[in-house]
Short mmCIF file of C-alpha atoms and ligand atoms in Angstrom, two decimals:
data_model
loop_
_atom_site.label_atom_id
_atom_site.label_comp_id
_atom_site.label_asym_id
_atom_site.label_seq_id
_atom_site.Cartn_x
_atom_site.Cartn_y
_atom_site.Cartn_z
CA MET A 1 9.69 254.48 206.37
CA ARG A 2 9.83 251.52 208.76
CA ALA A 3 10.10 251.89 212.54
CA THR A 4 9.80 249.80 215.68
CA VAL A 5 6.38 250.28 217.25
CA TYR A 6 5.10 249.08 220.61
CA HIS A 7 1.90 247.06 220.31
CA GLY A 8 1.82 245.60 223.81
CA SER A 9 3.79 243.49 226.21
CA ARG A 10 6.22 241.27 224.23
CA ASP A 11 4.80 242.64 220.99
CA MET A 12 7.22 244.96 219.18
CA ARG A 13 6.53 245.26 215.46
CA ILE A 14 8.22 246.85 212.49
CA ASP A 15 5.53 249.08 211.03
CA GLN A 16 5.28 251.46 208.13
CA VAL A 17 5.08 255.01 209.57
CA PRO A 18 5.18 258.51 208.01
CA ASP A 19 8.64 259.78 207.06
CA PRO A 20 10.03 262.30 209.57
CA ARG A 21 9.88 265.96 208.50
CA ILE A 22 11.50 269.12 209.78
CA SER A 23 8.97 270.78 212.08
CA ALA A 24 11.11 273.45 213.77
CA PRO A 25 14.03 275.42 212.26
CA THR A 26 16.36 273.87 214.88
CA ASP A 27 15.60 270.30 213.67
CA VAL A 28 17.58 268.03 211.42
CA ILE A 29 16.52 264.77 209.79
CA ALA A 30 18.99 261.90 209.96
CA ARG A 31 19.08 258.52 208.29
CA ILE A 32 19.87 255.98 210.99
CA THR A 33 22.93 253.80 210.47
CA HIS A 34 23.17 252.22 213.94
CA ALA A 35 20.62 251.75 216.72
CA GLY A 36 20.51 249.80 219.92
CA ILE A 37 18.14 247.87 222.10
CA CYS A 38 18.66 248.94 225.70
CA GLY A 39 18.14 247.03 228.93
CA SER A 40 15.72 249.81 229.86
CA ASP A 41 13.64 249.04 226.72
CA LEU A 42 12.96 245.68 228.33
CA TRP A 43 10.89 247.40 231.01
CA SER A 44 8.46 248.27 228.22
CA TYR A 45 8.85 244.92 226.50
CA ARG A 46 7.96 243.07 229.69
CA GLY A 47 4.96 245.34 230.31
CA ILE A 48 6.35 246.69 233.61
CA TYR A 49 6.65 250.20 232.20
CA GLN A 50 3.30 250.77 230.53
CA ARG A 51 3.43 252.35 227.11
CA LYS A 52 0.58 253.28 224.81
CA GLN A 53 0.05 251.14 221.77
CA GLY A 54 1.65 252.85 218.79
CA GLU A 55 4.56 254.43 220.66
CA ARG A 56 7.96 254.34 218.96
CA MET A 57 10.95 252.60 220.46
CA GLY A 58 14.68 253.26 220.70
CA HIS A 59 16.79 255.98 222.31
CA GLU A 60 20.26 254.94 221.14
CA TRP A 61 21.26 255.80 217.60
CA MET A 62 23.84 257.20 215.20
CA GLY A 63 23.18 258.33 211.67
CA ILE A 64 23.92 260.56 208.71
CA VAL A 65 22.25 263.96 208.42
CA GLU A 66 20.03 264.29 205.35
CA GLU A 67 18.13 267.53 205.94
CA VAL A 68 18.98 270.60 208.01
CA GLY A 69 16.60 273.20 209.49
CA ALA A 70 17.14 276.90 208.74
CA GLU A 71 18.50 277.80 212.21
CA VAL A 72 20.87 274.85 212.68
CA ARG A 73 24.44 276.17 212.87
CA THR A 74 26.88 273.36 213.67
CA ILE A 75 25.44 270.35 211.84
CA LYS A 76 25.66 270.01 208.06
CA LYS A 77 24.02 267.74 205.53
CA GLY A 78 26.16 264.61 205.17
CA ASP A 79 27.61 264.78 208.69
CA ARG A 80 27.85 261.50 210.54
CA VAL A 81 26.40 262.12 214.00
CA ILE A 82 25.98 260.41 217.34
CA SER A 83 23.08 261.19 219.63
CA PRO A 84 22.97 260.81 223.39
CA PHE A 85 19.89 259.07 224.79
CA LEU A 86 18.27 262.38 225.72
CA ILE A 87 17.48 265.51 223.70
CA SER A 88 18.86 268.83 225.00
CA ASP A 89 19.03 272.38 223.68
CA GLY A 90 22.66 273.01 224.71
CA THR A 91 21.90 276.56 225.82
CA CYS A 92 19.74 276.56 228.97
CA GLU A 93 21.13 277.02 232.47
CA PHE A 94 21.37 273.27 233.15
CA CYS A 95 23.04 272.49 229.81
CA ARG A 96 25.58 275.24 230.57
CA GLU A 97 26.17 273.74 234.01
CA GLY A 98 27.03 270.38 232.43
CA LEU A 99 23.71 268.71 233.24
CA PRO A 100 21.96 268.41 229.86
CA SER A 101 19.87 265.54 231.27
CA SER A 102 17.96 268.28 233.15
CA CYS A 103 17.59 270.55 230.10
CA ILE A 104 14.52 272.76 230.35
CA HIS A 105 13.66 271.83 226.74
CA GLY A 106 14.77 268.23 227.27
CA GLU A 107 12.81 265.43 225.68
CA ARG A 108 13.17 261.69 225.40
CA TRP A 109 13.47 259.68 222.24
CA GLY A 110 10.75 257.15 221.62
CA GLY A 111 7.22 257.30 222.95
CA SER A 112 5.14 259.78 221.02
CA ASN A 113 8.39 261.35 219.77
CA ASN A 114 10.74 259.76 217.23
CA GLY A 115 12.33 256.43 218.04
CA GLY A 116 15.86 255.38 217.17
CA GLN A 117 14.96 251.84 216.12
CA ALA A 118 13.86 253.08 212.72
CA GLU A 119 15.15 254.05 209.29
CA ALA A 120 15.20 257.79 209.97
CA ILE A 121 14.59 260.29 212.74
CA ARG A 122 13.73 263.94 213.37
CA VAL A 123 16.19 265.54 215.78
CA PRO A 124 14.93 268.49 217.87
CA TYR A 125 17.58 271.02 219.01
CA ALA A 126 20.11 269.40 216.71
CA ASP A 127 22.95 271.78 217.67
CA GLY A 128 22.49 271.01 221.35
CA THR A 129 21.75 267.31 221.04
CA LEU A 130 24.09 265.89 218.41
CA VAL A 131 27.85 265.44 218.23
CA VAL A 132 29.51 265.20 214.82
CA ILE A 133 31.79 262.19 214.36
CA PRO A 134 35.03 263.36 212.69
CA LYS A 135 35.45 262.59 208.99
CA SER A 136 38.61 260.62 209.83
CA VAL A 137 36.39 257.82 211.15
CA GLU A 138 34.67 257.57 207.76
CA ASP A 139 33.15 254.15 207.31
CA ASP A 140 35.39 252.24 209.71
CA GLU A 141 32.68 249.86 210.89
CA GLN A 142 34.68 248.48 213.83
CA LEU A 143 35.41 251.98 215.08
CA LEU A 144 31.76 253.01 214.63
CA LYS A 145 30.74 249.96 216.66
CA ALA A 146 33.13 251.07 219.42
CA ILE A 147 31.69 254.60 219.35
CA PHE A 148 28.07 253.45 219.44
CA PRO A 149 27.84 252.53 223.19
CA LEU A 150 28.62 256.19 224.03
CA THR A 151 24.97 256.92 223.18
CA ASP A 152 23.96 255.41 226.50
CA VAL A 153 25.59 252.48 228.31
CA MET A 154 29.21 253.70 228.19
CA ALA A 155 28.18 257.24 229.15
CA THR A 156 26.18 255.76 232.03
CA GLY A 157 29.04 253.55 233.24
CA HIS A 158 31.32 256.60 233.06
CA HIS A 159 28.81 258.69 235.00
CA ALA A 160 28.69 256.01 237.71
CA ALA A 161 32.49 256.00 238.00
CA VAL A 162 32.80 259.79 237.99
CA THR A 163 30.06 260.43 240.55
CA ALA A 164 31.33 257.63 242.83
CA LYS A 165 34.66 259.50 242.72
CA VAL A 166 36.79 256.73 241.21
CA ARG A 167 40.35 257.90 240.90
CA ALA A 168 43.86 256.53 240.44
CA GLY A 169 44.46 253.75 242.97
CA SER A 170 40.78 253.39 243.99
CA THR A 171 39.21 250.15 245.11
CA VAL A 172 35.93 249.86 243.21
CA ALA A 173 32.97 247.47 243.32
CA VAL A 174 30.59 247.23 240.36
CA ILE A 175 27.23 245.55 240.93
CA GLY A 176 25.68 244.12 237.77
CA ASP A 177 27.15 242.34 234.76
CA GLY A 178 24.82 243.88 232.17
CA ALA A 179 26.05 246.34 229.55
CA VAL A 180 26.11 249.27 232.00
CA GLY A 181 27.97 247.33 234.69
CA LEU A 182 30.53 246.12 232.15
CA CYS A 183 30.97 249.69 230.90
CA GLY A 184 31.32 250.75 234.55
CA VAL A 185 34.29 248.39 234.80
CA LEU A 186 35.81 249.95 231.67
CA ALA A 187 35.20 253.43 233.07
CA ALA A 188 36.78 252.59 236.43
CA LYS A 189 39.79 251.12 234.64
CA ARG A 190 40.02 254.23 232.45
CA LEU A 191 40.09 256.38 235.61
CA ARG A 192 42.97 254.16 236.80
CA ALA A 193 41.25 252.26 239.61
CA GLU A 194 43.61 249.71 241.09
CA ARG A 195 41.23 246.98 242.16
CA ILE A 196 37.85 246.39 240.55
CA PHE A 197 35.37 243.87 241.95
CA LEU A 198 32.63 242.82 239.55
CA ILE A 199 29.55 241.25 241.11
CA GLY A 200 27.38 239.18 238.77
CA HIS A 201 26.22 235.72 237.89
CA GLN A 202 26.75 235.02 234.20
CA GLU A 203 30.05 233.46 233.28
CA ALA A 204 30.41 234.87 229.76
CA ARG A 205 29.64 238.40 230.97
CA LEU A 206 32.00 238.08 233.92
CA ASN A 207 34.76 236.92 231.56
CA LEU A 208 34.17 240.02 229.47
CA GLY A 209 34.31 242.06 232.69
CA ARG A 210 37.70 240.56 233.39
CA ALA A 211 38.87 241.49 229.90
CA PHE A 212 37.59 245.04 230.57
CA GLY A 213 39.70 245.32 233.73
CA ALA A 214 37.87 243.63 236.63
CA THR A 215 40.50 242.19 238.98
CA ASP A 216 38.10 240.22 241.20
CA ILE A 217 34.90 238.41 240.27
CA ILE A 218 32.22 237.77 242.89
CA THR A 219 29.36 235.40 242.11
CA ALA A 220 27.98 235.15 245.66
CA ARG A 221 24.57 236.75 246.20
CA ASP A 222 23.19 239.37 248.57
CA GLU A 223 24.70 239.40 252.05
CA ARG A 224 27.48 237.00 251.10
CA ALA A 225 28.64 239.24 248.27
CA VAL A 226 28.66 242.17 250.68
CA GLN A 227 30.72 240.16 253.16
CA GLU A 228 33.23 239.13 250.51
CA VAL A 229 33.82 242.70 249.35
CA ARG A 230 34.10 243.99 252.91
CA GLU A 231 36.56 241.27 253.90
CA GLN A 232 38.75 241.62 250.86
CA THR A 233 38.83 245.41 251.06
CA HIS A 234 39.15 245.55 254.85
CA GLY A 235 36.00 247.57 255.38
CA GLY A 236 34.37 248.25 252.02
CA ALA A 237 35.07 249.51 248.52
CA GLU A 238 36.00 253.19 248.15
CA ALA A 239 33.62 253.59 245.22
CA VAL A 240 30.60 251.39 244.50
CA LEU A 241 28.80 251.48 241.14
CA GLU A 242 25.25 250.15 241.39
CA CYS A 243 24.26 249.23 237.83
CA VAL A 244 21.11 247.14 238.34
CA GLY A 245 18.40 249.47 239.62
CA ILE A 246 16.52 247.31 242.10
CA LEU A 247 16.23 247.85 245.86
CA GLU A 248 18.24 244.75 246.77
CA ALA A 249 21.16 245.89 244.62
CA MET A 250 21.08 249.39 246.11
CA ASN A 251 21.14 247.98 249.62
CA MET A 252 24.02 245.66 248.73
CA ALA A 253 25.83 248.67 247.32
CA ILE A 254 25.34 250.79 250.44
CA HIS A 255 26.49 247.93 252.67
CA MET A 256 29.70 247.27 250.73
CA THR A 257 30.76 250.94 250.60
CA ARG A 258 33.61 251.98 252.83
CA PRO A 259 32.54 254.46 255.55
CA GLY A 260 32.87 258.02 254.32
CA ARG A 261 32.86 257.04 250.63
CA SER A 262 30.36 257.05 247.78
CA VAL A 263 27.96 254.74 246.06
CA SER A 264 26.61 255.77 242.69
CA CYS A 265 23.24 254.42 241.57
CA VAL A 266 22.71 254.50 237.81
CA GLY A 267 20.51 251.43 237.36
CA PHE A 268 17.19 252.24 235.71
CA ALA A 269 15.12 252.13 238.88
CA HIS A 270 11.36 251.84 239.14
CA MET A 271 10.77 251.90 242.85
CA ASN A 272 9.18 254.01 245.52
CA GLN A 273 10.97 252.52 248.48
CA ALA A 274 14.10 254.15 249.88
CA PRO A 275 17.21 252.02 250.36
CA ASP A 276 18.91 251.62 253.76
CA LEU A 277 19.40 255.21 254.85
CA THR A 278 20.41 254.18 258.35
CA ARG A 279 23.79 252.84 257.22
CA ARG A 280 24.13 255.92 255.03
CA LEU A 281 23.65 258.10 258.11
CA PHE A 282 25.84 256.26 260.57
CA GLN A 283 28.65 255.54 258.10
CA ASN A 284 28.58 258.86 256.24
CA ILE A 285 28.02 257.23 252.89
CA THR A 286 27.19 259.49 249.98
CA ILE A 287 24.49 258.15 247.66
CA THR A 288 25.02 259.77 244.28
CA GLY A 289 24.59 259.10 240.56
CA GLY A 290 21.43 259.37 238.53
CA VAL A 291 20.60 259.59 234.87
CA ALA A 292 23.81 260.25 232.93
CA PRO A 293 24.26 263.67 231.29
CA ALA A 294 25.58 261.73 228.29
CA ARG A 295 25.79 264.74 225.98
CA ALA A 296 28.28 266.40 228.35
CA TYR A 297 30.57 263.34 228.34
CA LEU A 298 30.37 262.55 224.64
CA PRO A 299 33.24 264.69 223.26
CA GLU A 300 35.75 263.41 225.84
CA LEU A 301 34.77 259.74 225.48
CA LEU A 302 34.57 259.99 221.69
CA GLN A 303 38.15 261.25 221.61
CA ASP A 304 39.35 258.22 223.60
CA VAL A 305 37.49 255.73 221.40
CA ILE A 306 38.93 257.31 218.25
CA ALA A 307 42.40 257.30 219.84
CA GLY A 308 41.97 253.57 220.48
CA THR A 309 42.24 253.74 224.27
CA LEU A 310 38.57 252.92 224.96
CA ASP A 311 36.61 250.14 223.26
CA PRO A 312 33.23 249.12 224.68
CA SER A 313 32.17 247.37 221.44
CA PRO A 314 32.30 243.82 222.91
CA VAL A 315 29.06 244.56 224.85
CA LEU A 316 27.33 244.53 221.45
CA ASP A 317 27.26 240.77 221.02
CA MET A 318 24.32 240.43 218.62
CA THR A 319 23.61 242.35 215.42
CA VAL A 320 20.26 242.45 213.61
CA ASP A 321 18.64 244.43 210.81
CA LEU A 322 15.39 246.29 211.42
CA ALA A 323 13.30 243.20 210.67
CA GLY A 324 15.30 241.39 213.33
CA VAL A 325 14.48 243.88 216.11
CA PRO A 326 11.63 241.83 217.66
CA ALA A 327 13.98 238.82 217.82
CA GLY A 328 16.59 241.09 219.37
CA TYR A 329 14.19 242.06 222.15
CA ALA A 330 13.37 238.40 222.75
CA ALA A 331 17.07 237.51 222.97
CA MET A 332 17.77 240.29 225.45
CA ASP A 333 14.71 239.30 227.46
CA LYS A 334 16.00 235.72 227.69
CA ARG A 335 19.48 237.08 228.48
CA THR A 336 21.04 235.08 225.69
CA THR A 337 22.64 238.32 224.53
CA ILE A 338 24.11 241.29 226.42
CA LYS A 339 23.13 244.02 223.99
CA VAL A 340 21.78 244.18 220.45
CA LEU A 341 23.11 246.43 217.71
CA VAL A 342 20.62 247.27 214.96
CA HIS A 343 21.67 248.11 211.40
CA PRO A 344 18.45 249.47 209.87
ZN1 ZN B 401 19.25 272.79 228.02
#
């Protein structure tokens, strides 16, 4: 089959690789119908996160099950399935506590494992990892496109909103107008926040943020953005969603949080430096968030998408086939697109 393979910085190729095969009785094999290129894949693309040549790419995918291992109980051949961006067994102590991202048998897609930007994939711990999409959805392509962001960015935006304790009537600030930030706006709106500030710099993305429920757009940078939020909220936002993952954004987030409230950091961070813990201390600010336990959120969010009350599909503003994946990376790198959907 064909799959996306890392050959070096800015060198993703579609290579011929061996077909996936069941290797444990808890595996299934799925044919991939939808995959995504993630902002976090760009860390590899840009050579900041060093991969080995030959590693597979892609951790966001949906597909149709073609082969089922002998011990798989809940997934059948022919089922349409969605996968979260992490593998989990569904049975260990952390999975049972609602934190499948810390599963003791947890693995990542991509790397030396299977990647999602491919024609097919082997799924370890299929019962724990996958969620079956109801038959009622069938081949409704628009609905499938709305479901797809639940693999990662929508689950992550939701995690940011939940951990920052967004609730009805909250004043929320979202830092970052990428796919996760935009999904954070949707999530805050879904949790009935009253006022949602979106901080970003790209007009088209900010307009989409407005359509998703942002009530206030802030294009000022750094300290001036902090000032604006603090002035307009009379002391800071009650919940801040940091969806960038760099030190400057985390410090902005901490400084625009209302004393006693929470800032959730879900940006894919590669840093060793701590943010401003002095303000955290003196203003009793909770720093929370982390990698989203997407598998735990999937059933609830899937229900809302199917019911038509949640639709993150507009973040997928470019569609390619497998051959178009390298061009998709280039477009995301140049920020000419928010997020790429791949139809293998
Ligand atoms: Zn587990």
